[in-house]
Amino acid sequence: MIIRAILTAFCVTAVIFASAGSAAHGPTEIVKRNFEQTIPNLPGKPLVALEVEYPPGAASVPHLHAKSAFIYAYVVSGAIKSKVNDGEVRVYRAGESWSEPPGASHPVGRNASKTEPAKLLAVFVVDGNDKELTAPVR
């Protein structure tokens, strides 16, 4: 009986701390690899496409892109708030796009809406050796 009470207390405490952490940081994006293909006339440079889904209010953690990655970003649906390097924060709506130079810093990437989802297609041309396309800013 005592073990059951201790286990229950532990589980309740874990759930409280887990939900408090989620609330403090908010929801995050969902990233799915959509496509990957080597580019025949650019040896060692694959083209990688990622779908980035942002639930309402979701955001990416500030991150850096691979030093070799040229990125084309296209908003499929909704609106995305984005900042690249030291540029201005901009809102891109469905059908709009932007590019990011190799090694770009991405301090802001989030759904511009707290009520509607948003989706982005990010297309990378990157060195085949760069397995990590993004890394969190430390």
mmCIF file of C-alpha atoms in Angstrom:
data_model
loop_
_atom_site.group_PDB
_atom_site.id
_atom_site.type_symbol
_atom_site.label_atom_id
_atom_site.label_comp_id
_atom_site.label_asym_id
_atom_site.label_seq_id
_atom_site.Cartn_x
_atom_site.Cartn_y
_atom_site.Cartn_z
ATOM 1 C CA MET A 1 0.000 0.000 0.000
ATOM 2 C CA ILE A 2 2.773 2.449 0.906
ATOM 3 C CA ILE A 3 4.566 1.757 -2.370
ATOM 4 C CA ARG A 4 1.343 2.400 -4.307
ATOM 5 C CA ALA A 5 0.872 5.745 -2.506
ATOM 6 C CA ILE A 6 4.486 6.746 -3.201
ATOM 7 C CA LEU A 7 4.168 5.745 -6.859
ATOM 8 C CA THR A 8 0.915 7.692 -7.215
ATOM 9 C CA ALA A 9 2.460 10.781 -5.617
ATOM 10 C CA PHE A 10 5.483 10.488 -7.888
ATOM 11 C CA CYS A 11 3.309 10.173 -11.031
ATOM 12 C CA VAL A 12 1.132 13.137 -10.051
ATOM 13 C CA THR A 13 4.227 15.255 -9.365
ATOM 14 C CA ALA A 14 5.774 14.241 -12.714
ATOM 15 C CA VAL A 15 2.585 15.179 -14.598
ATOM 16 C CA ILE A 16 2.414 18.567 -12.840
ATOM 17 C CA PHE A 17 6.038 19.377 -13.659
ATOM 18 C CA ALA A 18 5.704 18.128 -17.253
ATOM 19 C CA SER A 19 2.617 20.222 -17.909
ATOM 20 C CA ALA A 20 4.145 23.279 -16.227
ATOM 21 C CA GLY A 21 7.183 22.953 -18.491
ATOM 22 C CA SER A 22 4.991 22.663 -21.571
ATOM 23 C CA ALA A 23 2.936 25.672 -20.612
ATOM 24 C CA ALA A 24 6.041 27.743 -19.970
ATOM 25 C CA HIS A 25 7.589 26.960 -23.344
ATOM 26 C CA GLY A 26 4.434 26.570 -25.407
ATOM 27 C CA PRO A 27 3.840 24.114 -28.214
ATOM 28 C CA THR A 28 6.567 23.419 -30.729
ATOM 29 C CA GLU A 29 6.645 22.712 -34.446
ATOM 30 C CA ILE A 30 6.292 19.252 -36.026
ATOM 31 C CA VAL A 31 8.977 18.512 -38.609
ATOM 32 C CA LYS A 32 8.628 15.741 -41.216
ATOM 33 C CA ARG A 33 11.149 14.851 -43.906
ATOM 34 C CA ASN A 34 9.185 15.165 -47.145
ATOM 35 C CA PHE A 35 11.786 14.463 -49.837
ATOM 36 C CA GLU A 36 15.489 13.779 -50.309
ATOM 37 C CA GLN A 37 17.281 13.411 -53.635
ATOM 38 C CA THR A 38 20.865 13.748 -54.805
ATOM 39 C CA ILE A 39 21.340 16.446 -57.431
ATOM 40 C CA PRO A 40 23.099 14.801 -60.412
ATOM 41 C CA ASN A 41 24.996 17.905 -61.569
ATOM 42 C CA LEU A 42 25.994 18.954 -58.014
ATOM 43 C CA PRO A 43 27.935 15.973 -56.633
ATOM 44 C CA GLY A 44 27.689 15.677 -52.840
ATOM 45 C CA LYS A 45 24.807 18.189 -52.629
ATOM 46 C CA PRO A 46 21.442 16.570 -51.917
ATOM 47 C CA LEU A 47 18.171 18.447 -52.014
ATOM 48 C CA VAL A 48 16.202 17.876 -48.780
ATOM 49 C CA ALA A 49 12.628 19.080 -48.259
ATOM 50 C CA LEU A 50 11.059 19.299 -44.811
ATOM 51 C CA GLU A 51 7.436 19.980 -43.905
ATOM 52 C CA VAL A 52 7.207 22.142 -40.807
ATOM 53 C CA GLU A 53 3.769 22.199 -39.209
ATOM 54 C CA TYR A 54 3.020 24.829 -36.590
ATOM 55 C CA PRO A 55 -0.049 24.194 -34.437
ATOM 56 C CA PRO A 56 -1.750 27.400 -33.216
ATOM 57 C CA GLY A 57 0.727 29.383 -31.108
ATOM 58 C CA ALA A 58 3.618 26.977 -31.821
ATOM 59 C CA ALA A 59 7.211 28.131 -32.289
ATOM 60 C CA SER A 60 10.619 26.760 -33.189
ATOM 61 C CA VAL A 61 13.469 27.108 -30.732
ATOM 62 C CA PRO A 62 16.085 29.623 -31.932
ATOM 63 C CA HIS A 63 18.501 27.662 -34.104
ATOM 64 C CA LEU A 64 21.342 27.756 -36.616
ATOM 65 C CA HIS A 65 21.285 26.041 -39.985
ATOM 66 C CA ALA A 66 24.088 23.893 -41.385
ATOM 67 C CA LYS A 67 27.008 25.950 -42.637
ATOM 68 C CA SER A 68 26.544 24.556 -46.152
ATOM 69 C CA ALA A 69 22.736 24.791 -46.332
ATOM 70 C CA PHE A 70 21.056 27.159 -48.769
ATOM 71 C CA ILE A 71 17.345 27.205 -47.852
ATOM 72 C CA TYR A 72 14.200 28.147 -49.712
ATOM 73 C CA ALA A 73 11.120 28.447 -47.450
ATOM 74 C CA TYR A 74 7.553 28.446 -48.804
ATOM 75 C CA VAL A 75 4.447 28.997 -46.671
ATOM 76 C CA VAL A 76 1.908 26.338 -47.656
ATOM 77 C CA SER A 77 -0.881 27.468 -45.315
ATOM 78 C CA GLY A 78 -1.498 29.969 -42.548
ATOM 79 C CA ALA A 79 1.037 32.648 -41.611
ATOM 80 C CA ILE A 80 4.601 32.286 -40.310
ATOM 81 C CA LYS A 81 6.525 34.912 -38.350
ATOM 82 C CA SER A 82 10.235 34.648 -39.184
ATOM 83 C CA LYS A 83 13.547 36.399 -38.636
ATOM 84 C CA VAL A 84 16.790 35.391 -40.352
ATOM 85 C CA ASN A 85 20.155 36.568 -39.003
ATOM 86 C CA ASP A 86 19.912 40.269 -38.083
ATOM 87 C CA GLY A 87 17.056 40.973 -40.500
ATOM 88 C CA GLU A 88 13.656 42.259 -39.513
ATOM 89 C CA VAL A 89 10.880 40.079 -38.143
ATOM 90 C CA ARG A 90 8.396 39.487 -40.974
ATOM 91 C CA VAL A 91 5.096 37.689 -41.354
ATOM 92 C CA TYR A 92 4.823 35.480 -44.452
ATOM 93 C CA ARG A 93 1.395 34.258 -45.547
ATOM 94 C CA ALA A 94 0.360 31.251 -47.643
ATOM 95 C CA GLY A 95 1.978 31.495 -51.084
ATOM 96 C CA GLU A 96 4.870 33.714 -49.928
ATOM 97 C CA SER A 97 8.482 32.615 -49.625
ATOM 98 C CA TRP A 98 11.999 33.633 -48.601
ATOM 99 C CA SER A 99 15.528 32.251 -48.730
ATOM 100 C CA GLU A 100 18.231 31.815 -46.130
ATOM 101 C CA PRO A 101 21.995 31.833 -46.787
ATOM 102 C CA PRO A 102 24.308 29.018 -45.648
ATOM 103 C CA GLY A 103 24.893 29.007 -41.885
ATOM 104 C CA ALA A 104 21.930 31.310 -41.201
ATOM 105 C CA SER A 105 20.775 32.053 -37.682
ATOM 106 C CA HIS A 106 17.012 31.684 -37.245
ATOM 107 C CA PRO A 107 16.134 33.393 -33.935
ATOM 108 C CA VAL A 108 12.394 33.668 -34.734
ATOM 109 C CA GLY A 109 10.239 31.040 -36.416
ATOM 110 C CA ARG A 110 6.644 30.688 -35.251
ATOM 111 C CA ASN A 111 3.029 30.497 -36.200
ATOM 112 C CA ALA A 112 1.735 34.061 -36.439
ATOM 113 C CA SER A 113 -1.695 32.876 -35.210
ATOM 114 C CA LYS A 114 -2.754 31.575 -31.829
ATOM 115 C CA THR A 115 -5.944 30.060 -33.302
ATOM 116 C CA GLU A 116 -5.078 28.708 -36.793
ATOM 117 C CA PRO A 117 -2.403 26.157 -37.820
ATOM 118 C CA ALA A 118 0.344 26.999 -40.329
ATOM 119 C CA LYS A 119 2.568 24.897 -42.573
ATOM 120 C CA LEU A 120 5.920 25.636 -44.188
ATOM 121 C CA LEU A 121 7.973 23.724 -46.764
ATOM 122 C CA ALA A 122 11.715 24.205 -46.226
ATOM 123 C CA VAL A 123 13.938 23.081 -49.107
ATOM 124 C CA PHE A 124 17.642 22.661 -48.332
ATOM 125 C CA VAL A 125 20.550 22.294 -50.748
ATOM 126 C CA VAL A 126 23.270 21.056 -48.428
ATOM 127 C CA ASP A 127 26.574 19.186 -48.330
ATOM 128 C CA GLY A 128 25.925 15.461 -48.001
ATOM 129 C CA ASN A 129 28.281 15.437 -44.978
ATOM 130 C CA ASP A 130 26.010 17.801 -43.016
ATOM 131 C CA LYS A 131 23.659 15.328 -41.379
ATOM 132 C CA GLU A 132 22.277 17.893 -38.874
ATOM 133 C CA LEU A 133 20.302 20.520 -40.772
ATOM 134 C CA THR A 134 19.644 22.605 -37.654
ATOM 135 C CA ALA A 135 21.189 23.004 -34.220
ATOM 136 C CA PRO A 136 19.701 24.906 -31.265
ATOM 137 C CA VAL A 137 21.360 28.196 -30.334
ATOM 138 C CA ARG A 138 23.230 27.814 -27.053
#
